[in-house]
Short mmCIF file of N, CA and C in Angstrom, two decimals:
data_model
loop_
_atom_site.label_atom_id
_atom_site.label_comp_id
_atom_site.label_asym_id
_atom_site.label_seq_id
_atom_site.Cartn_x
_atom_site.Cartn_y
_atom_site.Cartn_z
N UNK A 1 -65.88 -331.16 -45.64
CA UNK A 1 -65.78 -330.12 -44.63
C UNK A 1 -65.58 -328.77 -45.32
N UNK A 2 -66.41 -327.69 -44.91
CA UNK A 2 -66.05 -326.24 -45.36
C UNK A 2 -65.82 -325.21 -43.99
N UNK A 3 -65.65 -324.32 -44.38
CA UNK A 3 -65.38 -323.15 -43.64
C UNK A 3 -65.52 -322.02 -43.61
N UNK A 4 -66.21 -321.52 -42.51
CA UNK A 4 -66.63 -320.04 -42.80
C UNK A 4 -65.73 -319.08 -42.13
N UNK A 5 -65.62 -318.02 -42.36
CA UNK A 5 -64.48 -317.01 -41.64
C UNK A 5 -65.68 -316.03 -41.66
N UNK A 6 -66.33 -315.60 -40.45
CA UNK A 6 -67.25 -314.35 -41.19
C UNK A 6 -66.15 -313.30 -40.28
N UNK A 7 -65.90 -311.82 -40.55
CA UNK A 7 -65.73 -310.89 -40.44
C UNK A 7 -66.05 -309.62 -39.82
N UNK A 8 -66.33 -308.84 -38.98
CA UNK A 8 -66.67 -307.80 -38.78
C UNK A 8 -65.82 -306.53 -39.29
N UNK A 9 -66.21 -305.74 -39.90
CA UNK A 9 -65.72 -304.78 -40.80
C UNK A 9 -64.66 -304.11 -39.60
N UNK A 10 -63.15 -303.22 -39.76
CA UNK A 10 -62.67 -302.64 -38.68
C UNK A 10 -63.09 -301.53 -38.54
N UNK A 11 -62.52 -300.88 -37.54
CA UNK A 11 -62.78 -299.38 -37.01
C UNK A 11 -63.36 -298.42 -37.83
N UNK A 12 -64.44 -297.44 -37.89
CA UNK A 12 -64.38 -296.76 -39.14
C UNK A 12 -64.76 -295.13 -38.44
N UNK A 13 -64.27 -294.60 -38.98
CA UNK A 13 -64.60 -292.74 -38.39
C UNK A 13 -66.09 -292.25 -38.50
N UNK A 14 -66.24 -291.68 -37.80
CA UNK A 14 -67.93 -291.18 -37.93
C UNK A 14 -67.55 -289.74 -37.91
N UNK A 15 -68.98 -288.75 -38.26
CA UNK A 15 -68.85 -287.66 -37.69
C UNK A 15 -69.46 -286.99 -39.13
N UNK A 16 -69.37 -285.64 -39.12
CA UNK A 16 -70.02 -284.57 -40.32
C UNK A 16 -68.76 -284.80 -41.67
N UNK A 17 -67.71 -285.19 -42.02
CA UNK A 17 -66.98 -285.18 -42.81
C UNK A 17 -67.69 -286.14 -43.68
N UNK A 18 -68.67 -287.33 -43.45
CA UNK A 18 -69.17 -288.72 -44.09
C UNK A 18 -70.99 -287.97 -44.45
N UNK A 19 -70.99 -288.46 -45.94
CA UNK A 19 -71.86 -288.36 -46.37
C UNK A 19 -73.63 -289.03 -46.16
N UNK A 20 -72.99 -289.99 -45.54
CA UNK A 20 -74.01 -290.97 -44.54
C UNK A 20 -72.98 -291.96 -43.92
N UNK A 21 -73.66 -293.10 -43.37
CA UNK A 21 -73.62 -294.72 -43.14
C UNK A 21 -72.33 -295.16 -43.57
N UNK A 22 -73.33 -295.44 -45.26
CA UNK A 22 -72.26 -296.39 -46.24
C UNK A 22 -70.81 -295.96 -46.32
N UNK A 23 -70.83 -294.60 -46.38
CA UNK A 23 -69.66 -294.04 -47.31
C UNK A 23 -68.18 -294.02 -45.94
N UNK A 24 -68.73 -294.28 -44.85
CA UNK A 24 -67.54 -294.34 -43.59
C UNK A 24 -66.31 -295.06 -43.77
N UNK A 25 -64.85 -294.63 -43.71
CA UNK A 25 -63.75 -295.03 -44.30
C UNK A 25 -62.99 -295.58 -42.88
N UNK A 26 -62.39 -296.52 -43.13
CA UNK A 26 -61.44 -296.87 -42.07
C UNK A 26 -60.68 -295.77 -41.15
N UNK A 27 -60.63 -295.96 -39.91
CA UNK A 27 -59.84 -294.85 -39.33
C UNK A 27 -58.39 -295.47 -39.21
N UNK A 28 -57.34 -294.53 -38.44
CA UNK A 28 -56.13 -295.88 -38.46
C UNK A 28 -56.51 -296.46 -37.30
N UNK A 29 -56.93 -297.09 -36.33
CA UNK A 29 -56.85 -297.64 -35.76
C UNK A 29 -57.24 -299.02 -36.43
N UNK A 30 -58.54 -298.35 -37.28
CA UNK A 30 -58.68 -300.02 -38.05
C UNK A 30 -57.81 -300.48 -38.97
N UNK A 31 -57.37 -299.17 -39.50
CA UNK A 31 -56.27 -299.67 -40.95
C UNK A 31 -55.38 -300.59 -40.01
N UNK A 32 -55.20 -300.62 -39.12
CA UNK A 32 -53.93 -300.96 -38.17
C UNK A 32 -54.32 -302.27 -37.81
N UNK A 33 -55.43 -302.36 -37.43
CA UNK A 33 -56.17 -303.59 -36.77
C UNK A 33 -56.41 -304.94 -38.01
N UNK A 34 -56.69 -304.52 -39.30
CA UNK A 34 -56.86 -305.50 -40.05
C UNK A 34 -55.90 -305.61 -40.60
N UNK A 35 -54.46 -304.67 -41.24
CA UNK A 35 -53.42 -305.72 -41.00
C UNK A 35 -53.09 -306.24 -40.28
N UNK A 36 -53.47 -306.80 -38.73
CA UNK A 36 -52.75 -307.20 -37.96
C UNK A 36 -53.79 -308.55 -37.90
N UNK A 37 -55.07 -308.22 -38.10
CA UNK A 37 -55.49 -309.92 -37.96
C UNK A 37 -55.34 -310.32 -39.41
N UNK A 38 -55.52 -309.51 -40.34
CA UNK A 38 -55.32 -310.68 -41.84
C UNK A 38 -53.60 -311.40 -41.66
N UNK A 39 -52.65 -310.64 -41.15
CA UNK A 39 -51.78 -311.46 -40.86
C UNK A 39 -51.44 -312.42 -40.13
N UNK A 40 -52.22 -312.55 -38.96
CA UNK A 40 -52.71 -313.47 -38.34
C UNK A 40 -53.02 -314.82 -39.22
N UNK A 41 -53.89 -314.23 -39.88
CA UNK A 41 -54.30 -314.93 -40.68
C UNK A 41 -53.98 -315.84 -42.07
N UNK A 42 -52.90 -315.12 -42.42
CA UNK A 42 -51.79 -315.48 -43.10
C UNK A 42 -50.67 -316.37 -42.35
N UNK A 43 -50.68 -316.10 -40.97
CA UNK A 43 -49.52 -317.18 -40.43
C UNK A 43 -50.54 -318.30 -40.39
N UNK A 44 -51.86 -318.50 -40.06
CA UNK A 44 -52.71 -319.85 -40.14
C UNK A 44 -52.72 -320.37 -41.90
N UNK A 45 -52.08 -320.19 -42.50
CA UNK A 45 -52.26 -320.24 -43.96
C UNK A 45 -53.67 -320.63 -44.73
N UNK A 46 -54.57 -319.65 -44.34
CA UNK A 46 -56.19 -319.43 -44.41
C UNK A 46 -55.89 -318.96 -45.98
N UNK A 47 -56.76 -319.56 -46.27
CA UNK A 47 -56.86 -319.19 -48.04
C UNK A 47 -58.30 -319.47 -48.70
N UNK A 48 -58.90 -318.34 -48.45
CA UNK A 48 -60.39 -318.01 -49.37
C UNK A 48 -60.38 -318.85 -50.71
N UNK A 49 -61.41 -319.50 -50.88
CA UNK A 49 -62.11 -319.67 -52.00
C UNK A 49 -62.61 -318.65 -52.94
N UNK A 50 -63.55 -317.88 -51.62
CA UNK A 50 -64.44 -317.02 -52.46
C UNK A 50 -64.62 -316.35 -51.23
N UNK A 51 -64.37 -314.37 -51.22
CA UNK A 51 -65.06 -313.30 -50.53
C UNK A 51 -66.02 -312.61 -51.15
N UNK A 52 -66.93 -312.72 -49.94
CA UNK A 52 -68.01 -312.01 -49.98
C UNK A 52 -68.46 -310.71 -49.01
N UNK A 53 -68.46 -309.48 -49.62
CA UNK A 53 -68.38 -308.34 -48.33
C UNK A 53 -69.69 -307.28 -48.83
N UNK A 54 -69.98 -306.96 -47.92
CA UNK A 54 -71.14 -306.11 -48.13
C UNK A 54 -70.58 -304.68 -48.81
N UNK A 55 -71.01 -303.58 -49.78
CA UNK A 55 -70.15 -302.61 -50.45
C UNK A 55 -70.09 -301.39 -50.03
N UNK A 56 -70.15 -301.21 -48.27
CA UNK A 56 -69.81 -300.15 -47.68
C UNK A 56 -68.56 -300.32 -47.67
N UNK A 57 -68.02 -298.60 -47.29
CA UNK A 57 -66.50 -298.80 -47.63
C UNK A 57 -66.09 -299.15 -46.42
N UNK A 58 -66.44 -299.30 -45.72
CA UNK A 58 -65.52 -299.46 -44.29
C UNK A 58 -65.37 -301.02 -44.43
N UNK A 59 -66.51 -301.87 -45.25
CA UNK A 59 -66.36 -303.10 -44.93
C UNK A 59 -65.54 -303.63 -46.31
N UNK A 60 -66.09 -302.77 -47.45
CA UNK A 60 -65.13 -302.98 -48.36
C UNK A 60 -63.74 -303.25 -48.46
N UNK A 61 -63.39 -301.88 -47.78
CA UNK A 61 -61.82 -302.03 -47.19
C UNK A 61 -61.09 -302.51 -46.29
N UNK A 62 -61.83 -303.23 -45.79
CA UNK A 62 -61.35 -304.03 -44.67
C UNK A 62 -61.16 -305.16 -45.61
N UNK A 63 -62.18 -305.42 -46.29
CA UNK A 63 -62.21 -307.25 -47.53
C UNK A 63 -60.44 -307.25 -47.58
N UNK A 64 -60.85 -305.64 -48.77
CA UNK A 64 -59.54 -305.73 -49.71
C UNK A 64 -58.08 -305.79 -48.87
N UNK A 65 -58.32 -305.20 -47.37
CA UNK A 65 -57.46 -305.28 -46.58
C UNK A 65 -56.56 -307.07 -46.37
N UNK A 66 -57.69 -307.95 -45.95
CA UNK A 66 -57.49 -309.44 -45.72
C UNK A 66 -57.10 -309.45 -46.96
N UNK A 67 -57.34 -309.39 -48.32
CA UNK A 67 -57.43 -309.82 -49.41
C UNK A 67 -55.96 -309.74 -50.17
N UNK A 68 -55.79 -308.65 -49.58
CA UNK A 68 -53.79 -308.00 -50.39
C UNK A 68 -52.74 -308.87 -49.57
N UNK A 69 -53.21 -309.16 -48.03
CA UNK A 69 -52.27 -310.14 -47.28
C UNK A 69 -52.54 -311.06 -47.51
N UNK A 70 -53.64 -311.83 -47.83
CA UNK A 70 -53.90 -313.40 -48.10
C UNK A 70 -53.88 -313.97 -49.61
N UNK A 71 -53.55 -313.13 -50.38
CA UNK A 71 -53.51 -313.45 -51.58
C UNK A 71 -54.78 -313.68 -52.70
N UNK A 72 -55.37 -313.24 -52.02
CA UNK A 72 -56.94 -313.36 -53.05
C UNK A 72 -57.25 -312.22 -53.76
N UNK A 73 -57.23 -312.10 -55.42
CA UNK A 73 -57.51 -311.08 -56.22
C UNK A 73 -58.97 -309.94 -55.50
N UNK A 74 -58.21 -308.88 -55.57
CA UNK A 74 -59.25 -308.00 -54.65
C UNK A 74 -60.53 -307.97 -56.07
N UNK A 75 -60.30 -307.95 -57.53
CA UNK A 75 -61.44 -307.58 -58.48
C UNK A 75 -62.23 -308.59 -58.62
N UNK A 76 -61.96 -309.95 -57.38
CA UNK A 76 -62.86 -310.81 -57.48
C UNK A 76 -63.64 -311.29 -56.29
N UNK A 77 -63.33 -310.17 -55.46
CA UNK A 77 -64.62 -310.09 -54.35
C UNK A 77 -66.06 -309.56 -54.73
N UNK A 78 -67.15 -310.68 -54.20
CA UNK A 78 -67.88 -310.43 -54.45
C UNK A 78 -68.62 -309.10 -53.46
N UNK A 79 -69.18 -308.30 -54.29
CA UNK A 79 -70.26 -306.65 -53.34
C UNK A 79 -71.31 -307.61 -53.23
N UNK A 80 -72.21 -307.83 -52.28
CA UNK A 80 -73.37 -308.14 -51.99
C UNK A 80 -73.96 -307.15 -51.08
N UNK A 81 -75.47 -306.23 -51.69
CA UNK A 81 -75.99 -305.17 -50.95
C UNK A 81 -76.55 -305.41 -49.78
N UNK A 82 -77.31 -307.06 -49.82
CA UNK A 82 -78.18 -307.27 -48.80
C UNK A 82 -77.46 -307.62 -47.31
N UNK A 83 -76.16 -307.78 -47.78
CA UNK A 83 -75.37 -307.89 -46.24
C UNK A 83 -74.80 -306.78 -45.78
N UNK A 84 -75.44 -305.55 -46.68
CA UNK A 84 -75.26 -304.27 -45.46
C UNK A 84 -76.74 -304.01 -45.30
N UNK A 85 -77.70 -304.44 -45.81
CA UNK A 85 -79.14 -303.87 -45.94
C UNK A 85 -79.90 -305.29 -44.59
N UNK A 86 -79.67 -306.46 -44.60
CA UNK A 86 -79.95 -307.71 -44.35
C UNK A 86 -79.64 -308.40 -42.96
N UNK A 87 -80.41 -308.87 -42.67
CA UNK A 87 -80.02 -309.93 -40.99
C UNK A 87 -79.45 -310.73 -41.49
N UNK A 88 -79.45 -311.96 -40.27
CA UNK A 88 -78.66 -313.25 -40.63
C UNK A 88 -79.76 -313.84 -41.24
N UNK A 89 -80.74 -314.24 -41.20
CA UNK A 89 -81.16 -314.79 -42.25
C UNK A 89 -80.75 -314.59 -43.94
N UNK A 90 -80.77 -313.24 -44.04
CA UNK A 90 -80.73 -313.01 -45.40
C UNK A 90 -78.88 -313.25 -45.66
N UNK A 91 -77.88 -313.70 -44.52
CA UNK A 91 -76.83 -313.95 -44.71
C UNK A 91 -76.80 -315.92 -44.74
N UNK A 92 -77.91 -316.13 -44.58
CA UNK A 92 -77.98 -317.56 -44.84
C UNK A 92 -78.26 -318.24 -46.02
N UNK A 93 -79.08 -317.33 -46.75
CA UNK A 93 -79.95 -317.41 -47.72
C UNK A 93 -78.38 -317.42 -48.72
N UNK A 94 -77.09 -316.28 -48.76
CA UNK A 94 -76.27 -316.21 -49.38
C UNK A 94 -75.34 -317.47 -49.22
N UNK A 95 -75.35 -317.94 -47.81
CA UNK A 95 -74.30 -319.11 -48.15
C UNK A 95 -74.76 -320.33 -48.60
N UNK A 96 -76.34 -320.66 -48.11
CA UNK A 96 -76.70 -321.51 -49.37
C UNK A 96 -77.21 -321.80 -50.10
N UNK A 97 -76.89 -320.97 -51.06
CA UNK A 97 -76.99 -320.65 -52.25
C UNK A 97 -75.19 -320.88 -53.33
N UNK A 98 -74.42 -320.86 -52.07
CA UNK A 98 -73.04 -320.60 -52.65
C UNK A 98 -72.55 -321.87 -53.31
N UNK A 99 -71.58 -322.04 -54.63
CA UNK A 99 -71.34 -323.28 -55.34
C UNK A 99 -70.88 -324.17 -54.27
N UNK A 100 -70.95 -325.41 -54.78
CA UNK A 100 -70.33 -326.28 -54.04
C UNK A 100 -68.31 -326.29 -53.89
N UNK A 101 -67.87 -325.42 -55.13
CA UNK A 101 -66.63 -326.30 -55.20
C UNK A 101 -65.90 -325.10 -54.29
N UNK A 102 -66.34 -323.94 -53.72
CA UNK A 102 -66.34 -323.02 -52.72
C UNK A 102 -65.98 -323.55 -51.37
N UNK A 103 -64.77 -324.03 -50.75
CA UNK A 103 -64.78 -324.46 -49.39
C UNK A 103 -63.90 -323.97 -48.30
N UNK A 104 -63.39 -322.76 -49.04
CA UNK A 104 -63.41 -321.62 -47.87
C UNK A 104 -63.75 -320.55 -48.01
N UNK A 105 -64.97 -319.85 -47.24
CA UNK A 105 -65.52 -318.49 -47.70
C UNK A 105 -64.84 -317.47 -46.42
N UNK A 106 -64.95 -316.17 -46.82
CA UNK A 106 -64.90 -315.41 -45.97
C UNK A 106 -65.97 -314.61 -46.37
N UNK A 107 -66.53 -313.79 -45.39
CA UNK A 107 -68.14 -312.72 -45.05
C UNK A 107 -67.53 -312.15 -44.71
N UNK A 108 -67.74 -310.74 -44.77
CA UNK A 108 -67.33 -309.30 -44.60
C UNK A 108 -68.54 -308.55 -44.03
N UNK A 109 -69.10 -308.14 -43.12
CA UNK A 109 -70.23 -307.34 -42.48
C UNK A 109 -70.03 -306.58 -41.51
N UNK A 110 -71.22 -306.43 -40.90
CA UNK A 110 -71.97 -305.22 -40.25
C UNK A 110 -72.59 -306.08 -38.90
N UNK A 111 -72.12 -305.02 -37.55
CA UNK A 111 -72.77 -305.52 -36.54
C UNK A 111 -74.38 -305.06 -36.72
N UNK A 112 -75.51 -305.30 -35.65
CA UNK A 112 -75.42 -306.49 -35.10
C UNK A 112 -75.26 -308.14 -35.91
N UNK A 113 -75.05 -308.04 -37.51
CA UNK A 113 -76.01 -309.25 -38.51
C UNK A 113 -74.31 -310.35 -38.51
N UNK A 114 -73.27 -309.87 -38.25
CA UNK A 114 -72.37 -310.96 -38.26
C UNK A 114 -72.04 -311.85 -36.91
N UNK A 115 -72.67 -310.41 -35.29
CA UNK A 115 -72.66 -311.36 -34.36
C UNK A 115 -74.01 -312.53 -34.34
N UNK A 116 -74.85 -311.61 -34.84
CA UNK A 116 -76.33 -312.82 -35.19
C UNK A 116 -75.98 -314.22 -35.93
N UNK A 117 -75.56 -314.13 -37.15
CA UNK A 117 -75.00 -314.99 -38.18
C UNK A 117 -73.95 -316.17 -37.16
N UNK A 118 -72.66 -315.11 -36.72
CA UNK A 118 -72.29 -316.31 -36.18
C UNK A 118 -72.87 -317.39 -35.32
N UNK A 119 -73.66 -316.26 -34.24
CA UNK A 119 -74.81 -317.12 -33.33
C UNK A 119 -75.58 -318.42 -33.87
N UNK A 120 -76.14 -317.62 -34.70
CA UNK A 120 -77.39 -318.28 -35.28
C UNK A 120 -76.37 -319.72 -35.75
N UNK A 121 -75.26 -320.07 -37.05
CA UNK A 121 -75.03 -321.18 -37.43
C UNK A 121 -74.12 -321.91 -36.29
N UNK A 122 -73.75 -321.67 -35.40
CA UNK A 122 -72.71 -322.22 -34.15
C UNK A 122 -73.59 -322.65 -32.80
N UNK A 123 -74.63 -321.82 -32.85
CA UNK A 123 -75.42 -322.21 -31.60
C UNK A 123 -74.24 -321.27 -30.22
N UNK A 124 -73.30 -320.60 -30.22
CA UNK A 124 -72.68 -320.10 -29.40
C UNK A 124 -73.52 -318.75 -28.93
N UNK A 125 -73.00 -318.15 -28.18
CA UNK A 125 -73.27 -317.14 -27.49
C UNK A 125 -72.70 -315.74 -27.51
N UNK A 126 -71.78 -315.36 -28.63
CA UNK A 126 -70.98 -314.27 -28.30
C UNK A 126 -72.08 -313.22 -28.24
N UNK A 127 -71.31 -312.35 -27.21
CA UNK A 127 -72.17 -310.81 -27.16
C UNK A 127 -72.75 -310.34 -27.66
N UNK A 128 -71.00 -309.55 -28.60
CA UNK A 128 -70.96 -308.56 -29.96
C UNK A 128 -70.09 -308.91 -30.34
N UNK A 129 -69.56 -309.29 -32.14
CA UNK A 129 -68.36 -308.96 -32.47
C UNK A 129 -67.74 -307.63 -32.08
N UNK A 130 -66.08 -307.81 -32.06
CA UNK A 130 -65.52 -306.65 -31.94
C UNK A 130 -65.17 -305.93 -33.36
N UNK A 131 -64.93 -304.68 -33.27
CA UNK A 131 -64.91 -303.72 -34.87
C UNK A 131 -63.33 -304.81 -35.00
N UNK A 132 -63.35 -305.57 -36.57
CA UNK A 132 -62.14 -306.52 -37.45
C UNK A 132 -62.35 -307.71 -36.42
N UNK A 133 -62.89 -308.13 -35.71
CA UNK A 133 -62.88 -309.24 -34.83
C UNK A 133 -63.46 -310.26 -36.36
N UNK A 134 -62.99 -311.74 -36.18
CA UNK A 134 -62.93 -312.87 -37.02
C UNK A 134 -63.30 -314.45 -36.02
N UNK A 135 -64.80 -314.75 -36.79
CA UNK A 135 -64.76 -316.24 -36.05
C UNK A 135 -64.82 -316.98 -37.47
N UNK A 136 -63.90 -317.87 -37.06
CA UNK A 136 -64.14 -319.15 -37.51
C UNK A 136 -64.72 -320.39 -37.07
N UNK A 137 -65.48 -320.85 -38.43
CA UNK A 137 -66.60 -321.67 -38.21
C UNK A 137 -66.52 -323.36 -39.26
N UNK A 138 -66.01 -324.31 -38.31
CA UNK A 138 -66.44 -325.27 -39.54
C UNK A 138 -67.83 -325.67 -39.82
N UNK A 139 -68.00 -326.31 -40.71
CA UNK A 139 -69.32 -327.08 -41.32
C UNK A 139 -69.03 -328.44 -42.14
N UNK A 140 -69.18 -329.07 -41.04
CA UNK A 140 -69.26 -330.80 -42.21
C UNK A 140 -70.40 -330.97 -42.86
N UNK A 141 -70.23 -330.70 -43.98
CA UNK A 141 -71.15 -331.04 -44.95
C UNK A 141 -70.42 -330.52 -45.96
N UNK A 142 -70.63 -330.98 -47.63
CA UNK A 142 -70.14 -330.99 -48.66
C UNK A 142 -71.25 -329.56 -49.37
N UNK A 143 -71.94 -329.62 -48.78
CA UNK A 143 -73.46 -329.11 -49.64
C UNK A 143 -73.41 -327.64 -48.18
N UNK A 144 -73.07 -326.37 -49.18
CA UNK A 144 -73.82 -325.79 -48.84
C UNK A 144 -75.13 -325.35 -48.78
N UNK A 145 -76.01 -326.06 -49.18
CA UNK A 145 -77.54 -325.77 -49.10
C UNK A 145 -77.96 -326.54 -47.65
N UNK A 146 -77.33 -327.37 -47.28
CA UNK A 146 -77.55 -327.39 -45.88
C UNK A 146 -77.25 -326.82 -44.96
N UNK A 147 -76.24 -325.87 -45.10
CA UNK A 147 -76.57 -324.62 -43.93
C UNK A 147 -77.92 -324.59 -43.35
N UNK A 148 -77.81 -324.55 -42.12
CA UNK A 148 -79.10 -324.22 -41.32
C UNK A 148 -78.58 -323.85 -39.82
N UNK A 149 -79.59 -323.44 -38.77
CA UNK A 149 -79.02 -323.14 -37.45
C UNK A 149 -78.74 -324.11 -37.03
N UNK A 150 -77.53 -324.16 -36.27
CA UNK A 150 -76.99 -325.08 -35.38
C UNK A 150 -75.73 -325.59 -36.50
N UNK A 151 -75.73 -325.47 -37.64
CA UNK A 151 -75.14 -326.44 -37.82
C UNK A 151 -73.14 -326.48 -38.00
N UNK A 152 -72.68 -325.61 -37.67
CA UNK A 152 -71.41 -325.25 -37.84
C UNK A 152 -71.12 -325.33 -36.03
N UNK A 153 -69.66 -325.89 -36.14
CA UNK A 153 -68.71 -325.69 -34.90
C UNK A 153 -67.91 -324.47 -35.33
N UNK A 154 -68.22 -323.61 -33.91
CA UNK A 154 -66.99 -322.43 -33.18
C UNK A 154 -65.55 -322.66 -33.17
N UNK A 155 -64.71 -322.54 -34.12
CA UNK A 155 -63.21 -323.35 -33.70
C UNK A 155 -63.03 -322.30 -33.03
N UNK A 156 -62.92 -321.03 -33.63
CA UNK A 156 -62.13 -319.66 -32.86
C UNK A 156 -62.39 -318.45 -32.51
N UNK A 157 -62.31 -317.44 -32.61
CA UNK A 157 -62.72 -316.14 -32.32
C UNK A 157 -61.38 -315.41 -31.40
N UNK A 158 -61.17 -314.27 -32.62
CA UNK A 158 -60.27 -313.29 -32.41
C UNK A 158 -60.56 -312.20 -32.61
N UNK A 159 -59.67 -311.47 -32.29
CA UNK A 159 -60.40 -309.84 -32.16
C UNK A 159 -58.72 -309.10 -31.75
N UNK A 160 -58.64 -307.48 -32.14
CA UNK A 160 -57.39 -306.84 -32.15
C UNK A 160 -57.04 -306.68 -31.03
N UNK A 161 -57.94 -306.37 -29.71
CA UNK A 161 -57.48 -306.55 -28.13
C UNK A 161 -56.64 -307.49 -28.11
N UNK A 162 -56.85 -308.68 -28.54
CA UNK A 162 -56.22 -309.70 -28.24
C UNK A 162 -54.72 -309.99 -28.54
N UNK A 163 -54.22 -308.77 -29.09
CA UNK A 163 -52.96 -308.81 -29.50
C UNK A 163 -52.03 -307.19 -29.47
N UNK A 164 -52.65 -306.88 -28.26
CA UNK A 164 -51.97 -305.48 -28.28
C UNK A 164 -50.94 -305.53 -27.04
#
C-alpha cells in the first residue's frame, strides 16, 4: 500500500509588485493556512517519504511550509518544472516513474492540474481544490508504475474553511 497526499499550493498575492506567475509569494492568509493544515497533519502522524513540488514560490513555500512541521529535510525536496508547466498526465508520468521504496509521497501544485490529478487517479469528482486544500489518496499496489486512472481510493479531503 502507498500514499499520495497531493497538495494545492496556499494563498498567494497577485498584483504589479510580482514579476510574473512564478515569482508570487504567500500572502498571510496562506502563511496562516498551511501552518494550520501541515499541523493537521502532523497530529495524523503523516510522514513523507519523498516531496515533490513544482518551483514556483508560492508552491515552493507552501512544500517547505508542510516540510518544517512534518519533519522532512526542506534541501531534499524535490523542484520539478513540469508540475508548474504540466497537466495531470504529465503528473502521472512523475509518480510512475517514482522508486519503489517511496511509500509516502506528497505533490505540491497548481490548480486546475492537482484538482485534475486527484480526479483523474480516484475516479472522484471534486470541483476545485481549495488554495492549501490536501487530498489524500491510497493506492494498493507496491509498484508505482502502475499508477493509472482509477486506480487510487479518496480517503480524505481538507481544506482551511474547514477549520476556521
Amino acid at each position: 500500500m502507498k500514499t499520495i497526499y497531493i497538495v494545492r499550493h496556499a494563498k498567494a498575492g497577485s498584483g504589479s509588485q510580482y514579476t510574473g506567475d512564478f515569482d508570487r509569494r504567500l500572502n498571510e492568509v496562506g502563511l496562516k493556512a498551511a501552518h494550520v493544515l501541515a499541523g493537521l497533519l502532523e497530529e495524523r502522524s503523516v510522514a513523507p517519504d519523498l516531496v515533490i513540488t513544482s518551483p514556483a514560490t508560492r508552491s515552493l513555500s507552501t512544500a517547505e511550509i508542510f516540510c518544517e512541521i512534518l519533519g522532512y529535510p526542506k534541501d531534499s525536496i524535490e523542484k520539478r518544472m513540469e508540475i508548474y508547466e504540466g497537466g495531470a498526465g504529465r503528473l502521472m508520468t512523475i509518480v510512475q516513474q517514482l522508486e519503489e521504496c517511496n511509500h509516502t509521497i506528497m505533490l505540491f501544485g497548481h490548480n486546475p492540474t492537482v484538482t485534475a490529478f486527484s480526479n483523474l487517479l480516484s475516479g472522484s469528482d471534486l470541483n476545485s481544490m481549495a488554495t492549501c486544500g490536501v487530498v489524500c489518496l491510497d493506492f494498493n499496489s507496491e509498484l508505482w508504475s502502475d499508477a493509472h486512472p482509477g486506480c487510487c481510493k479518496l480517503v480524505w479531503y481538507d481544506y482551511p474553511k474547514q477549520h476556521q
